[in-house]
CSV table of C-alpha atoms in Angstrom, one decimal:
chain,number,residue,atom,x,y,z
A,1,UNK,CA,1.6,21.4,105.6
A,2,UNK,CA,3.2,18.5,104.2
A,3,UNK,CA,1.6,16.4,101.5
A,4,UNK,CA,2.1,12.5,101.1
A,5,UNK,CA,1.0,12.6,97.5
A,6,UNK,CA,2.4,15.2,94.4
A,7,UNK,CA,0.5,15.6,91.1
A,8,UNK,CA,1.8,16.7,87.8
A,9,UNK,CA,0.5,17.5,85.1
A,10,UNK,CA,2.2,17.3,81.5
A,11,UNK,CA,0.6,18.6,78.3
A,12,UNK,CA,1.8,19.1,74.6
A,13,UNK,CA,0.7,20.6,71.6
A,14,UNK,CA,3.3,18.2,69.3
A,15,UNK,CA,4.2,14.8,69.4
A,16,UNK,CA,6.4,14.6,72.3
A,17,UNK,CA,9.1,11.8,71.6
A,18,UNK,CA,11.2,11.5,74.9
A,19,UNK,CA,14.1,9.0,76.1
A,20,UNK,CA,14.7,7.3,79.4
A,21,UNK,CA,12.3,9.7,81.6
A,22,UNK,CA,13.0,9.4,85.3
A,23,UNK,CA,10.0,8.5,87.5
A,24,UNK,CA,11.5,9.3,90.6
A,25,UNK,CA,8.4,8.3,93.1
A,26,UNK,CA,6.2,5.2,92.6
A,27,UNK,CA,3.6,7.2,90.7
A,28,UNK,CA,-0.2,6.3,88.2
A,29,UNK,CA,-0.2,8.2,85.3
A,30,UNK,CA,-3.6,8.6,83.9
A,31,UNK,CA,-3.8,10.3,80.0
A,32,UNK,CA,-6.4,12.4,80.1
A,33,UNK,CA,-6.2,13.7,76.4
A,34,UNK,CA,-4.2,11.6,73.5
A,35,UNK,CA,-2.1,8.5,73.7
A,36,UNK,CA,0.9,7.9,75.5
A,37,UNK,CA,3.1,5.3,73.3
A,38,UNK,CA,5.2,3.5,75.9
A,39,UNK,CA,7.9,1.0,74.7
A,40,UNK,CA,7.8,-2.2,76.5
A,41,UNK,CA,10.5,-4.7,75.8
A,42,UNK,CA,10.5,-5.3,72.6
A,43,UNK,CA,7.2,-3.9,71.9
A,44,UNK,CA,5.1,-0.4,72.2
A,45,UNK,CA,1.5,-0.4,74.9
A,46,UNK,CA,-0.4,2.4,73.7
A,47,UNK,CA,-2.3,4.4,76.6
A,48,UNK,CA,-5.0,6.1,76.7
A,49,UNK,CA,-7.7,7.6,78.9
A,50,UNK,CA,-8.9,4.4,79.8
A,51,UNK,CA,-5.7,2.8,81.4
A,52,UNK,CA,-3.3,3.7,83.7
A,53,UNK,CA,0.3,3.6,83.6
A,54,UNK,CA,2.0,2.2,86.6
A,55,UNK,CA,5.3,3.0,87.5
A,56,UNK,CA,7.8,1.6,90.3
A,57,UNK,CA,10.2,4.9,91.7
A,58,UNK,CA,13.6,5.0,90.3
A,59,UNK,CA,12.5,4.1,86.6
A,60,UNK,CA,12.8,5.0,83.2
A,61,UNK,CA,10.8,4.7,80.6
A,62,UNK,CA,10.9,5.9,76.9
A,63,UNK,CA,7.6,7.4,75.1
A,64,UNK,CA,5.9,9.2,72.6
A,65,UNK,CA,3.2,11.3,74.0
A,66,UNK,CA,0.7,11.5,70.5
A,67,UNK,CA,-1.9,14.4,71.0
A,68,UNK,CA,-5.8,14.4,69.7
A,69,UNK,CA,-6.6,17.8,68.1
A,70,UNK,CA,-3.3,18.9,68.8
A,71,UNK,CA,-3.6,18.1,72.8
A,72,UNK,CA,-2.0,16.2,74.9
A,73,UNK,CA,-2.6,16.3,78.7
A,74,UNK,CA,-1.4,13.7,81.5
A,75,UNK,CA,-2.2,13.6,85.3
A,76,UNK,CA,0.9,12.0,87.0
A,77,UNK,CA,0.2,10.8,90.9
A,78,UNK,CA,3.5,10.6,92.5
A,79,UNK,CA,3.6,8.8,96.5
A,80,UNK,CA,5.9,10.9,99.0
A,81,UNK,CA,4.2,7.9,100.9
A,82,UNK,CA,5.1,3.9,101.4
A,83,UNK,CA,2.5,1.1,102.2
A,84,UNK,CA,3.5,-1.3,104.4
A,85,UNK,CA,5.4,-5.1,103.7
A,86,UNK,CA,1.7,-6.9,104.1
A,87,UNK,CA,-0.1,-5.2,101.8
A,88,UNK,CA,3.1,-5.4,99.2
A,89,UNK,CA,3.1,-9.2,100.2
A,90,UNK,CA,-0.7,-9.1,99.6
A,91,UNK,CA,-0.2,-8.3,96.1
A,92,UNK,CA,1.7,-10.4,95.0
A,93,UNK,CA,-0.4,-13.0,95.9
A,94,UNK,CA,-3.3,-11.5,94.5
A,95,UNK,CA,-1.3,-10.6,91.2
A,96,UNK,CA,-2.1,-12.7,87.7
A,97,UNK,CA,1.7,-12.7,86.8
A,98,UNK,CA,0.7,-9.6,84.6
A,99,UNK,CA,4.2,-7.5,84.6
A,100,UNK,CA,2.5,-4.9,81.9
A,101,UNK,CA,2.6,-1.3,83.1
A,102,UNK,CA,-0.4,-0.4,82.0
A,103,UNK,CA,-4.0,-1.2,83.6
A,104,UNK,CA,-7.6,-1.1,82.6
A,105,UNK,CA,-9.4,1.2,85.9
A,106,UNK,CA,-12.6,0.6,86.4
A,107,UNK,CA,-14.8,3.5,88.4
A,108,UNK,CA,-13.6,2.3,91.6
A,109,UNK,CA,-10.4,3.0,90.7
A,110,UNK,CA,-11.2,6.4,89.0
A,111,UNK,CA,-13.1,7.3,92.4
A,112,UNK,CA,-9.9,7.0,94.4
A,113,UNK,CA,-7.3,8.1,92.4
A,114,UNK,CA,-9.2,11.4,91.9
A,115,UNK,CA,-10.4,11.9,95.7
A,116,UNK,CA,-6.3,12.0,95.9
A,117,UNK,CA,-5.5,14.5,93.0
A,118,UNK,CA,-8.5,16.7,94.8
A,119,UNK,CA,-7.3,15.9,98.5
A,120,UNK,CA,-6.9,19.5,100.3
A,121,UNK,CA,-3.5,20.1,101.0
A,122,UNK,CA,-4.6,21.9,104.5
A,123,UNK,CA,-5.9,18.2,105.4
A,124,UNK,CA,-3.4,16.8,108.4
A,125,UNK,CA,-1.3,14.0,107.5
A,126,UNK,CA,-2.5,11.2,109.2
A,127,UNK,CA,-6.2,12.3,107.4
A,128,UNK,CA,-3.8,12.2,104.1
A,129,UNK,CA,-2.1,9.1,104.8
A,130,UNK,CA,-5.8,7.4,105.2
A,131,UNK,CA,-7.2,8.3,102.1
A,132,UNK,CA,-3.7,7.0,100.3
A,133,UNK,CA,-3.9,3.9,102.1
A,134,UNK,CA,-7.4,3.3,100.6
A,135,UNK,CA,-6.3,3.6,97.2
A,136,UNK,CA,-2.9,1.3,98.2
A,137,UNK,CA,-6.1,-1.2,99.6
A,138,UNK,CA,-7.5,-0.4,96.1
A,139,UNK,CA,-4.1,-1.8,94.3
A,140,UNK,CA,-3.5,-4.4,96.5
A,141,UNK,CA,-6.7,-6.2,95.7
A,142,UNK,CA,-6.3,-5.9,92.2
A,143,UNK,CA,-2.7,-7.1,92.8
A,144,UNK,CA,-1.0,-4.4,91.4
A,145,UNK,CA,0.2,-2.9,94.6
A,146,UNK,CA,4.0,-4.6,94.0
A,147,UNK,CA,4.4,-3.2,90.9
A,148,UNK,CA,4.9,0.4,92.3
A,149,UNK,CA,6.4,-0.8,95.6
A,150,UNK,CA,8.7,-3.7,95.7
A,151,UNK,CA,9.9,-3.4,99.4
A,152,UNK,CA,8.8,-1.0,102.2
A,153,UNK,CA,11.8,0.3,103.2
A,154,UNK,CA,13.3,3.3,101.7
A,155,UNK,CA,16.5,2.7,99.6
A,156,UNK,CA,19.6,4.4,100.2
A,157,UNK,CA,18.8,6.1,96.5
A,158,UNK,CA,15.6,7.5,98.7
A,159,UNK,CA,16.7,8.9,101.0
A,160,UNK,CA,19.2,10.8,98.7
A,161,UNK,CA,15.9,12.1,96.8
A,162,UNK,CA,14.6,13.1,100.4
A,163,UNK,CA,18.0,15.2,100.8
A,164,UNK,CA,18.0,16.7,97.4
A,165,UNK,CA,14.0,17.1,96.2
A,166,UNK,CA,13.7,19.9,99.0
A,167,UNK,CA,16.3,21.9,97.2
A,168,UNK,CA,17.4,20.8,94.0
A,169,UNK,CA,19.2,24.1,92.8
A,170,UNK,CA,21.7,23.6,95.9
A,171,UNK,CA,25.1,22.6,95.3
A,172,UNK,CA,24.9,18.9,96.7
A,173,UNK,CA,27.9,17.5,97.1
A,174,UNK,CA,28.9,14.0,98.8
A,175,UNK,CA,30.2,15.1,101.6
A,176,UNK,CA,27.6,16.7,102.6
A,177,UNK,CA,25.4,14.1,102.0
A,178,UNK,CA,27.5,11.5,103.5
A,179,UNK,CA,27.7,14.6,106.8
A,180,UNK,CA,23.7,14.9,106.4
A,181,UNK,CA,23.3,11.2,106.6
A,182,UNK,CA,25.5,10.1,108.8
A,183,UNK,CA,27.6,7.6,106.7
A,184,UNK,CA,31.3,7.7,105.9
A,185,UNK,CA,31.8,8.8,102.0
A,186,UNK,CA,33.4,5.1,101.2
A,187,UNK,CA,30.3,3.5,102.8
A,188,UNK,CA,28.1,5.2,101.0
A,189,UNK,CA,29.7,4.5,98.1
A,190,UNK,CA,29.4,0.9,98.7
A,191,UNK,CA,26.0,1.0,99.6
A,192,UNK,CA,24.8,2.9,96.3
A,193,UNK,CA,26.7,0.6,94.2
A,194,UNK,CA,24.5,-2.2,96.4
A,195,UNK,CA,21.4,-0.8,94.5
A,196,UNK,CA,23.5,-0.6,91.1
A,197,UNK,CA,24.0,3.6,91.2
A,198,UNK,CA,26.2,6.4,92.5
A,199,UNK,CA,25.6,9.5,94.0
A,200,UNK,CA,25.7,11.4,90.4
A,201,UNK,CA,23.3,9.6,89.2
A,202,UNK,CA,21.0,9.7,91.8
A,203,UNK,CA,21.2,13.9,91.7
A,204,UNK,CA,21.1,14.5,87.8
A,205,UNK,CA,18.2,12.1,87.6
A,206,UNK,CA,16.0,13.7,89.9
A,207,UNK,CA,17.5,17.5,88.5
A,208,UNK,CA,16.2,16.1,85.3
A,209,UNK,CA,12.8,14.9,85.9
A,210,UNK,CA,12.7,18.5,87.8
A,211,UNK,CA,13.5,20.2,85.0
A,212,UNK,CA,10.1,18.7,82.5
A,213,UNK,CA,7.8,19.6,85.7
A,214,UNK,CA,9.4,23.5,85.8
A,215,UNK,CA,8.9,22.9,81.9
A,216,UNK,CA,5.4,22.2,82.4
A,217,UNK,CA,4.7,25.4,84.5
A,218,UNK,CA,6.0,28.1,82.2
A,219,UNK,CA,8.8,29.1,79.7
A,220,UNK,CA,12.5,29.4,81.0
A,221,UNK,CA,15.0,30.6,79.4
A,222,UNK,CA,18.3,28.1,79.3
A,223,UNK,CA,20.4,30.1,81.9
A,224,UNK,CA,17.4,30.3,84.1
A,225,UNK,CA,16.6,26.8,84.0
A,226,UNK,CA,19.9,25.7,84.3
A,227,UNK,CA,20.6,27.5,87.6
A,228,UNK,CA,16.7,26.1,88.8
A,229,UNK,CA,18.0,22.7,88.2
A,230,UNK,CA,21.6,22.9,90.2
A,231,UNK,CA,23.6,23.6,87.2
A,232,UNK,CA,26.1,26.8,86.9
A,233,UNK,CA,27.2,25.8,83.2
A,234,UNK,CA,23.7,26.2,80.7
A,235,UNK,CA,25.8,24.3,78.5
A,236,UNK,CA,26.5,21.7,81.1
A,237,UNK,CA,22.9,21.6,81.5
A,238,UNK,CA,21.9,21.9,78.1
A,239,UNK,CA,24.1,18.8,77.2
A,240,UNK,CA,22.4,16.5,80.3
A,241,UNK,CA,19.0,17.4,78.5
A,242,UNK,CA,19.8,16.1,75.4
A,243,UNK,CA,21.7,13.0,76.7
A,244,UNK,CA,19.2,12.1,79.1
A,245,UNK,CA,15.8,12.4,77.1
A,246,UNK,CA,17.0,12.6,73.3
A,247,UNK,CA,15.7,16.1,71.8
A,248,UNK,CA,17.2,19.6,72.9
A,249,UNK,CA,15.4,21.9,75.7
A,250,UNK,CA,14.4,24.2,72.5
A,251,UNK,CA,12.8,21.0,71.1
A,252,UNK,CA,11.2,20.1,73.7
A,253,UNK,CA,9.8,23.7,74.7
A,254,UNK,CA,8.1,23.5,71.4
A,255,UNK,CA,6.1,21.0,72.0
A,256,UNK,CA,4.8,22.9,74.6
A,257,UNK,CA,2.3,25.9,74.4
A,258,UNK,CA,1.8,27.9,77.6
């Protein structure tokens, strides 16, 4: 059954220093063990088990993830779901002009967001979509809401994700994508470079972020993850993980104790 909500989870056993990390759905990370050092303009927000991180979809963001006693765990709620214009109009009327990522949750908060990490995944999706909405009610109120969501509709660059999250080791070409959505290649061209991307982009940066959750669920070898991620080169591949988040897969792997 399908699920309007997806949860992560990231640990590390050494300081985890990583560059322009795609967050591909408007998601709340909550650090469960050790700080998460976020760089914020021109300063860093350290995070910790108290606050939440809150991230719009289609963002990047650079960290160090700093673990206690040689932990460090994370719990990152991503929404397959969208709340409607109201409530994202709602919040910005109830918002204190506070653009900081990061929030101080009180047990209200805690109450919601865990009844969604702990949601059955056998529950029907209009059951789902009600508990979500409670915890969107939850963010509006606190006017916070607008942060993850800025406009209700989904984006051209969504509906790309759609296309390519339920397969991302299939060779994705335009074309197809342009066949799949009904669009002419130069219109959706021009529509992409509306939002400020391109179809390349769009695919590497969700292969990417795909890549540190298969990361997070057991060791691959470079060939193995490679061809996971849609790539037939490792070295191709290999290169992309270094450009995109600044430390080799082999670094990063070590970090990492499954």
């Amino acid at each position: 059954m399908a699920s309007v909500v997806q949860c992560i989870y990231y640990t590390g056993q050494k300081s985890q220093s990583l560059r322009n990390v795609p967050f591909i759905y408007p998601s709340v990370i909550w650090v469960q063990t050790g700080v998460k050092k976020l760089q914020w303009q021109n300063d860093w927000i350290s995070i910790d088990r108290n606050n939440w991180l809150l991230t719009a979809g289609h963002s990047q963001h650079t960290f160090i993830n700093e673990p206690s006693k040689n932990t460090f765990s994370s719990l990152q709620l991503c929404f397959l779901t969208r709340p409607s214009t109201a409530l994202i109009q709602r919040s910005r009327q109830h918002s204190h002009h506070n653009t900081a990522p990061n929030y101080l949750f009180d047990e209200e908060g805690e109450y919601l967001f865990m009844n969604l990490v702990n949601m059955p995944k056998t529950l029907p999706c209009n059951v789902q979509q009600c508990l979500v909405n409670a915890f969107f009610e939850y963010l509006t109120n606190i006017g916070k809401l607008h942060q993850l969501f800025s406009y209700q509709d989904l984006s051209w660059r969504d509906k790309l994700v759609e296309l390519f999250r339920q397969q991302p080791s299939e060779h994705h070409s335009i074309e197809s994508a342009c066949q799949h959505l009904g669009l002419s290649k130069s219109t959706l061209i021009r529509r992409l470079r509306e939002e400020s991307t391109q179809f390349r982009e769009v695919l590497a940066e969700l292969r990417m972020g795909y890549a540190l959750t298969l990361l997070q669920q057991q060791h691959y070898t470079q060939l193995d993850l490679a061809q996971l991620c849609g790539y037939q080169s490792e070295t191709r591949f290999a290169q992309r993980f270094k450009k995109q988040f600044g430390l080799s897969l082999k670094e990063y792997q070590n970090t990492i104790d499954h």
